[in-house]
Coordinates of C-alpha atoms and ligand atoms in Angstrom, one line a residue:
M30 CA 108.3 243.5 156.7
P31 CA 108.1 243.2 153.0
E32 CA 107.5 246.6 151.3
S33 CA 106.3 245.3 147.5
I34 CA 104.5 242.9 145.8
L35 CA 105.4 242.1 142.5
V36 CA 102.3 240.9 140.6
T37 CA 102.7 239.6 136.2
G38 CA 99.5 239.8 134.6
G39 CA 97.6 237.8 132.1
R40 CA 96.2 235.0 134.6
R41 CA 92.9 234.0 134.5
L42 CA 91.9 232.9 138.3
S43 CA 90.0 230.3 139.5
G44 CA 89.2 228.1 142.5
S45 CA 88.0 229.2 145.9
V46 CA 89.3 231.1 148.9
T47 CA 87.6 232.0 152.5
V48 CA 87.9 235.1 153.8
G49 CA 88.4 236.2 157.5
G50 CA 86.4 237.8 160.6
A51 CA 85.5 241.5 159.3
K52 CA 88.4 243.9 160.4
N53 CA 86.1 246.5 160.4
S54 CA 84.3 244.9 163.5
G55 CA 86.8 242.8 164.8
L56 CA 88.8 245.6 165.8
K57 CA 85.4 247.0 167.9
L58 CA 85.4 243.8 169.6
I59 CA 88.2 244.2 171.3
A60 CA 87.7 247.6 172.4
A61 CA 84.2 246.8 173.6
A62 CA 85.7 243.6 175.7
L63 CA 87.1 246.6 177.7
L64 CA 83.7 246.7 179.0
A65 CA 83.5 243.6 181.4
P66 CA 85.7 243.0 183.7
G67 CA 87.2 238.8 183.1
V68 CA 88.0 236.9 180.0
T69 CA 86.3 237.6 176.3
T70 CA 86.9 235.3 174.1
I71 CA 86.7 236.5 170.3
R72 CA 87.0 233.9 167.9
N73 CA 87.4 234.1 163.4
M74 CA 89.8 237.3 164.3
P75 CA 91.8 237.9 161.1
D76 CA 95.7 237.6 161.7
I77 CA 96.0 241.2 160.6
A78 CA 98.4 244.3 161.8
D79 CA 95.4 246.5 162.5
V80 CA 94.3 243.5 165.2
D81 CA 97.7 243.4 166.8
T82 CA 98.3 247.5 167.0
M83 CA 94.0 247.7 168.6
S84 CA 95.6 244.6 171.0
D85 CA 98.6 247.0 172.1
V86 CA 96.0 249.7 172.9
V87 CA 93.9 247.7 174.8
A88 CA 97.3 246.1 176.1
G89 CA 98.4 249.6 177.2
L90 CA 95.3 250.2 179.1
G91 CA 96.1 247.3 181.2
A92 CA 93.9 244.9 179.6
R93 CA 95.9 241.4 178.9
V94 CA 95.4 239.9 175.2
H95 CA 96.5 236.7 174.2
R96 CA 96.1 235.0 170.6
E97 CA 95.9 231.4 169.8
A98 CA 95.7 231.2 166.0
H99 CA 91.9 233.2 164.8
T100 CA 91.3 233.2 168.8
L101 CA 91.9 236.3 170.4
V102 CA 91.5 236.3 174.2
V103 CA 90.8 239.9 176.3
D104 CA 91.4 239.3 180.5
A105 CA 90.1 242.8 181.0
T106 CA 89.5 242.3 185.1
E107 CA 92.1 245.3 185.8
L108 CA 92.6 248.3 183.7
S109 CA 95.2 250.1 184.9
S110 CA 95.3 253.5 183.0
Y111 CA 92.5 255.6 180.6
E112 CA 95.1 257.0 178.0
A113 CA 95.1 255.8 174.5
P114 CA 98.5 257.6 173.7
Y115 CA 99.8 259.3 170.4
E116 CA 101.6 256.4 169.2
M117 CA 98.8 254.0 168.7
V118 CA 96.2 256.7 167.4
A119 CA 98.7 257.6 165.0
K120 CA 99.0 254.0 163.3
M121 CA 95.8 253.3 163.7
R122 CA 92.6 256.1 163.6
A123 CA 90.0 253.4 164.8
S124 CA 91.7 254.0 168.1
I125 CA 89.6 256.4 169.3
I126 CA 86.7 253.8 169.6
V127 CA 88.1 253.2 173.2
L128 CA 86.1 256.4 174.1
G129 CA 83.2 254.9 174.3
P130 CA 84.3 251.6 176.8
L131 CA 86.7 253.7 179.0
L132 CA 84.1 256.0 180.0
A133 CA 81.9 253.4 180.3
R134 CA 84.0 251.1 182.8
L135 CA 86.3 254.0 184.3
G136 CA 84.0 257.1 183.8
R137 CA 86.9 258.6 182.3
A138 CA 89.0 258.6 178.9
R139 CA 92.1 260.6 177.8
V140 CA 92.5 259.9 173.7
A141 CA 95.2 261.7 171.0
M142 CA 93.6 263.1 168.7
P143 CA 93.4 260.0 164.9
G144 CA 95.7 260.8 162.6
G145 CA 94.8 258.1 160.1
C146 CA 94.5 256.6 157.0
N147 CA 95.0 258.6 154.3
I148 CA 91.1 259.4 152.4
G149 CA 90.4 262.7 153.6
S150 CA 89.3 264.4 156.9
R151 CA 88.0 262.5 159.3
K152 CA 86.6 264.2 162.4
I153 CA 85.5 263.0 165.1
D154 CA 82.7 266.3 166.0
L155 CA 80.1 263.3 165.9
H156 CA 81.3 261.2 168.6
L157 CA 82.3 264.0 170.4
R158 CA 78.8 265.9 170.5
G159 CA 76.9 262.5 171.3
L160 CA 79.2 261.2 174.1
A161 CA 78.2 265.6 175.4
Q162 CA 74.9 264.8 175.0
L163 CA 75.7 262.1 177.0
G164 CA 76.4 264.4 180.0
V165 CA 79.8 263.8 178.7
E166 CA 82.1 266.5 179.6
I167 CA 85.3 267.0 176.5
T168 CA 87.6 269.2 177.0
S169 CA 90.7 269.7 174.2
G170 CA 94.3 270.6 173.9
H171 CA 98.1 269.3 173.0
G172 CA 96.4 267.4 170.8
Y173 CA 94.8 264.9 172.8
I174 CA 91.2 265.1 174.1
D175 CA 89.9 264.5 177.6
A176 CA 86.3 263.2 178.6
A177 CA 84.8 262.4 182.0
A178 CA 81.3 261.9 183.1
P179 CA 82.7 262.0 187.3
A180 CA 78.9 261.9 187.9
G181 CA 78.1 258.8 185.7
M182 CA 76.4 259.4 182.1
R183 CA 72.9 259.8 181.6
G184 CA 70.8 258.5 178.6
A185 CA 69.5 260.9 175.9
H186 CA 68.0 261.8 172.2
I187 CA 70.6 262.0 169.8
I188 CA 69.8 262.6 165.9
L189 CA 73.6 262.0 164.4
D190 CA 74.2 264.6 161.2
F191 CA 75.4 261.5 159.2
P192 CA 75.1 257.6 159.8
S193 CA 79.2 257.4 161.1
V194 CA 80.4 254.0 161.6
G195 CA 82.6 255.0 164.6
A196 CA 80.1 257.7 166.2
T197 CA 77.1 254.8 166.1
E198 CA 80.0 252.3 167.6
N199 CA 81.1 254.4 170.6
L200 CA 77.4 255.6 171.6
L201 CA 76.1 252.7 171.6
M202 CA 79.1 251.5 174.2
A203 CA 78.9 254.8 176.2
G204 CA 74.8 255.0 176.2
S205 CA 75.1 251.1 177.0
A206 CA 76.3 252.3 180.8
A207 CA 74.3 255.8 180.9
S208 CA 71.5 255.5 183.1
G209 CA 68.0 255.6 181.7
T210 CA 67.3 254.9 177.9
T211 CA 69.4 256.5 174.5
V212 CA 68.2 256.9 171.7
I213 CA 70.2 257.2 168.5
E214 CA 68.5 258.1 165.0
N215 CA 70.0 257.8 161.6
A216 CA 72.3 255.6 163.3
A217 CA 75.2 253.5 160.9
R218 CA 73.4 250.3 160.3
E219 CA 76.4 248.1 158.6
P220 CA 76.8 244.8 159.6
E221 CA 79.9 245.4 161.2
I222 CA 77.3 247.4 164.0
Q223 CA 75.0 244.6 164.0
D224 CA 77.3 242.6 165.4
L225 CA 79.2 245.1 167.9
I226 CA 75.3 245.3 168.8
A227 CA 74.9 241.4 168.9
F228 CA 78.3 241.2 170.8
L229 CA 77.1 244.2 173.9
N230 CA 74.1 242.0 174.0
S231 CA 75.7 239.0 175.0
M232 CA 77.6 240.9 177.6
G233 CA 74.7 241.6 178.9
A234 CA 73.6 245.2 177.1
R235 CA 70.5 246.3 176.1
I236 CA 70.0 247.5 172.8
E237 CA 67.5 247.4 170.0
G238 CA 66.7 247.5 166.7
A239 CA 70.0 246.8 165.1
G240 CA 70.6 247.1 161.3
T241 CA 67.6 249.5 161.8
S242 CA 69.0 254.0 161.5
T243 CA 67.1 253.9 165.0
V244 CA 69.0 252.3 167.5
T245 CA 67.4 252.1 171.3
V246 CA 69.7 251.8 174.0
E247 CA 68.6 250.8 177.7
G248 CA 71.3 251.5 180.4
V249 CA 72.3 248.7 181.8
S250 CA 74.7 248.5 185.5
E251 CA 77.0 246.4 184.7
F252 CA 78.3 243.9 181.8
H253 CA 80.3 240.3 182.0
P254 CA 82.4 238.4 180.2
T255 CA 81.2 237.2 175.9
D256 CA 82.1 234.5 173.5
H257 CA 81.9 235.4 170.4
S258 CA 82.6 234.5 166.8
V259 CA 83.3 237.7 164.4
V260 CA 81.0 238.0 161.2
G261 CA 82.6 237.5 158.1
D262 CA 84.5 240.6 155.9
R263 CA 82.7 241.6 153.4
I264 CA 85.2 244.3 152.0
E265 CA 87.7 241.0 151.8
A266 CA 84.9 239.0 150.2
G267 CA 84.4 241.4 147.9
T268 CA 88.2 242.5 146.9
F269 CA 88.4 238.8 146.1
L270 CA 84.9 238.6 143.8
V271 CA 86.0 241.8 142.1
A272 CA 89.5 240.0 141.1
G273 CA 87.7 236.7 139.8
A274 CA 85.7 238.8 137.9
L275 CA 89.0 241.1 136.6
A276 CA 90.5 238.3 135.5
G277 CA 87.7 236.3 134.3
G278 CA 87.8 232.7 135.0
S279 CA 85.6 231.2 137.8
V280 CA 86.0 232.3 141.4
T281 CA 84.0 231.4 144.8
V282 CA 84.4 232.9 148.0
R283 CA 83.3 231.6 151.2
G284 CA 82.7 233.0 154.7
A285 CA 80.9 236.2 154.5
D286 CA 77.0 236.6 153.9
P287 CA 76.3 237.0 150.3
A288 CA 73.2 239.2 152.3
H289 CA 75.7 241.9 153.2
L290 CA 77.1 242.3 149.5
E291 CA 73.9 242.6 147.7
L292 CA 74.5 245.8 145.9
V293 CA 78.3 245.0 145.4
L294 CA 76.9 241.4 143.8
S295 CA 74.4 244.0 141.7
K296 CA 76.8 245.8 140.1
I297 CA 79.4 243.2 139.8
A298 CA 75.9 241.7 137.4
A299 CA 75.6 244.3 135.8
A300 CA 79.2 245.1 134.8
G301 CA 78.5 241.9 132.6
V302 CA 79.2 239.1 135.2
D303 CA 77.9 236.1 136.0
V304 CA 77.2 235.9 139.9
S305 CA 75.9 232.9 142.0
T306 CA 75.3 233.0 145.9
G307 CA 74.9 229.9 148.4
P308 CA 74.7 230.1 152.2
G309 CA 78.4 231.6 153.3
E310 CA 79.8 231.9 149.6
V311 CA 79.1 233.5 145.9
T312 CA 80.7 232.3 142.6
V313 CA 81.6 235.2 140.3
R314 CA 82.3 233.6 136.5
R315 CA 83.6 235.9 132.8
D316 CA 83.5 234.5 129.7
G317 CA 82.0 237.3 128.0
P318 CA 83.9 241.8 127.9
L319 CA 83.3 243.8 131.1
R320 CA 81.0 246.5 130.7
A321 CA 80.7 249.8 132.4
V322 CA 78.5 251.2 135.6
D323 CA 77.6 253.9 137.2
L324 CA 78.3 253.6 141.0
A325 CA 77.8 256.1 144.0
T326 CA 79.0 255.1 147.2
L327 CA 76.9 255.7 150.6
P328 CA 76.3 254.2 154.3
Y329 CA 74.9 250.8 154.1
P330 CA 73.6 249.4 152.2
G331 CA 74.5 252.2 149.8
F332 CA 77.3 250.7 148.0
P333 CA 80.5 250.6 150.4
T334 CA 83.1 253.2 149.7
D335 CA 85.4 250.4 151.0
M336 CA 84.7 248.8 147.3
Q337 CA 85.2 251.8 145.3
P338 CA 88.5 251.5 144.3
Q339 CA 88.4 247.9 143.4
F340 CA 85.4 248.7 140.9
M341 CA 87.5 251.9 139.6
V342 CA 90.0 249.3 138.5
L343 CA 87.2 246.9 137.1
T344 CA 85.5 249.6 135.5
S345 CA 88.5 251.2 133.8
V346 CA 89.0 247.4 131.6
A347 CA 85.0 247.7 131.0
E348 CA 83.6 248.5 126.8
G349 CA 82.2 252.6 128.0
T350 CA 82.2 255.1 130.3
S351 CA 81.4 254.8 134.4
V352 CA 80.6 257.3 136.5
I353 CA 81.6 256.7 140.2
T354 CA 80.5 259.4 142.4
E355 CA 82.3 259.4 146.0
N356 CA 80.0 260.2 149.0
V357 CA 81.7 259.3 152.2
F358 CA 85.2 260.4 152.2
E359 CA 86.5 263.2 149.9
S360 CA 89.6 262.6 149.4
R361 CA 89.4 258.9 148.1
F362 CA 90.3 259.3 144.5
M363 CA 93.9 260.0 145.2
F364 CA 94.6 255.8 144.5
A365 CA 93.1 257.4 140.7
D366 CA 96.3 258.9 140.1
E367 CA 98.6 255.6 140.5
L368 CA 96.2 253.7 138.3
T369 CA 96.3 256.8 135.9
R370 CA 100.1 255.6 135.4
M371 CA 99.1 251.8 134.6
G372 CA 97.4 253.7 131.2
A373 CA 93.4 253.9 133.2
D374 CA 91.7 256.9 131.5
V375 CA 90.1 258.9 135.2
T376 CA 89.2 262.2 134.7
I377 CA 88.3 263.5 138.4
E378 CA 85.6 266.2 138.6
G379 CA 84.9 267.1 142.6
H380 CA 83.9 263.5 144.4
R381 CA 82.7 262.2 140.6
A382 CA 85.0 260.0 138.8
L383 CA 84.7 259.0 134.9
V384 CA 86.1 255.9 134.1
R385 CA 86.4 255.6 130.1
G386 CA 87.1 251.8 129.8
V387 CA 90.6 251.2 127.9
S388 CA 91.2 248.1 126.3
S389 CA 94.3 247.3 128.6
L390 CA 96.9 248.1 131.6
S391 CA 100.3 248.5 131.6
G392 CA 102.5 247.0 134.1
A393 CA 104.2 250.0 136.1
P394 CA 105.8 250.7 139.3
V395 CA 102.9 252.3 141.9
K396 CA 102.4 252.9 145.7
S397 CA 99.6 251.6 148.0
P398 CA 97.9 254.9 149.2
D399 CA 95.7 253.3 151.9
L400 CA 94.7 250.1 152.5
R401 CA 91.8 249.7 150.0
G402 CA 93.6 251.4 147.2
G403 CA 96.0 249.3 147.8
A404 CA 94.9 246.3 147.1
A405 CA 92.8 247.7 144.2
L406 CA 96.4 248.1 142.3
V407 CA 97.4 244.8 143.3
L408 CA 94.0 244.0 141.1
A409 CA 94.8 246.1 138.5
G410 CA 98.0 243.8 138.1
L411 CA 96.3 241.2 137.7
V412 CA 95.4 242.4 134.3
A413 CA 98.2 244.7 133.1
E414 CA 100.5 243.9 130.6
G415 CA 103.7 242.6 132.0
Q416 CA 105.0 243.2 135.7
T417 CA 103.2 245.8 138.3
V418 CA 105.6 246.4 141.3
V419 CA 102.9 247.5 144.1
G420 CA 104.9 249.5 147.1
D421 CA 104.2 250.2 150.4
V422 CA 102.1 247.8 151.2
H423 CA 102.4 247.7 154.7
H424 CA 99.0 249.6 154.0
I425 CA 97.4 246.3 152.2
L426 CA 98.7 244.3 155.4
R427 CA 96.9 246.2 157.7
G428 CA 93.7 245.5 156.4
Y429 CA 94.3 241.7 154.4
E430 CA 95.0 238.3 156.4
A431 CA 97.5 236.1 154.0
F432 CA 96.5 238.5 150.7
V433 CA 99.5 237.2 148.5
P434 CA 99.0 233.5 149.3
K435 CA 95.2 233.6 148.6
L436 CA 95.4 235.3 145.7
T437 CA 98.0 232.7 144.9
A438 CA 96.3 230.0 145.5
L439 CA 93.7 231.5 143.1
G440 CA 95.6 231.2 140.3
A441 CA 97.5 234.7 140.1
D442 CA 101.0 235.0 140.0
V443 CA 101.9 237.4 142.8
T444 CA 105.3 237.4 145.0
F445 CA 106.4 239.8 147.6
I446 CA 109.9 241.3 147.2
D447 CA 112.0 243.5 149.0
P448 CA 113.9 246.1 146.6
D449 CA 116.6 247.3 148.5
A450 CA 117.2 243.4 148.8
Ligands
UD1_24 C1 84.7 253.5 159.3 C2 85.3 252.1 158.6 C3 85.7 252.1 157.0 C4 85.0 252.9 155.9 C5 84.6 253.7 156.6 C6 82.4 254.1 155.8 C7 86.4 251.5 160.4 C8 87.6 250.6 161.4 N1 86.4 251.6 159.2 O1 85.7 254.1 159.4 O2 87.2 251.3 156.9 O3 85.6 253.2 155.2 O4 83.5 252.7 157.7 O5 81.8 252.9 155.9 O6 85.2 250.6 160.8 N2 82.7 261.9 160.1 C9 82.1 263.2 160.3 N3 82.6 263.1 161.9 C10 82.1 262.7 162.9 C11 82.6 261.0 162.5 C12 82.6 261.0 160.6 O7 82.5 264.3 159.7 O8 82.5 262.5 164.1 C13 82.8 261.6 158.3 C14 83.9 261.7 158.3 O9 84.9 262.8 158.2 C15 83.6 260.2 156.5 C16 82.0 260.2 157.3 O10 81.9 260.7 158.0 O11 83.3 261.7 155.7 C17 82.6 258.3 157.6 O12 83.1 258.1 158.7 P1 82.7 257.1 159.1 O13 81.2 256.6 158.7 O14 82.7 257.4 161.0 O15 84.1 256.3 159.3 P2 84.5 255.5 160.0 O16 83.9 254.9 161.3 O17 86.2 256.3 160.3

């Protein structure tokens, strides 16, 4: 696996790029396929390392997974295990999403406590508290969570402290197999949650309120296999749009719904970039200078934390001072240290970053701290003087399919290198 990406800065970008299915939906749909005995087909599945990991997780539970191009087929006719072991969960935190489907299908789950992306303490207390309200008995020890509902789960009224994406998803799946009605208040509203609800309903679940913060789930006694296409990846799209905005020229991104990017697009426009949208596509064009823009991350429809590092790069070379407030993941500013090594002027105070625009960045060796931070460093390299070598790119490959070829097709000078070769 290549470990570094070499970026030579200074090229304008132009042309179009098509994004794949959303990582954050596709991963959950693979787990959700466990609900139904039989063969489920999931289309528009991105070809990324995290999808391979989730495929391994469900294969470890006895499902048979087969991929052909962007179609993933999950045969969950028979499950042979209810345990997601540490090796898997440590590799990818999102593995805890098997909790809900395993409880729904087998009444039992044993899942290692997650490690995961390096972006702050990521607790799972909301997942566990909600499951307990559904009647699940939970014990933990030796790094594992054991969850069991021998007499079945029963519907409950759950109010989440915070609209957690993962907790909402686990509770949607568990609640779908509980007896009676479950109401989740303060539920997450992300497009990926809406996609999961559509998927579950097509399997026989009865969920209402997708896209709102109160979701009502009528429990059902069985699920059937389905055929579904993953929603387009708004974060991958946003990343290429910021690349276009940074590097000047004109870039069209296809494959994601512009409605899912509303706030991101308004911030790109506020930064002095011309933004136009059509069905399933967005074009950014910039001739003038970039301007400072303030933003604060919040659960959807707020500004996505997964776009925060890319915007820090954008504002680092804009005229004026921008304030970026991170409300979702407390340590997501670690990436700023790397950007500072490229000449950015960023001061962090608690969960706020003050970004004073500089006239240019300078190429440097840097390391991807995590998935989005890594992608953002490659974007920084696009506008830096000279060469930037971004290390630890396995983080980027977890979530971006063909990142280097797609940037190259837009005219960027980007290539994989093996520093040890
Ligand atoms: C998902 C996304 C991730 C995105 C995030 C927020 C996947 C695979 N990942 O992560 O890319 O950045 O949503 O949009 O879909 N929290 C608790 N207790 C809990 C659960 C969460 O305190 O039980 C806190 C977390 O520490 C964090 C915040 O809530 O500070 C948001 O977490 P959550 O929405 O659950 O994110 P993930 O589902 O982990």
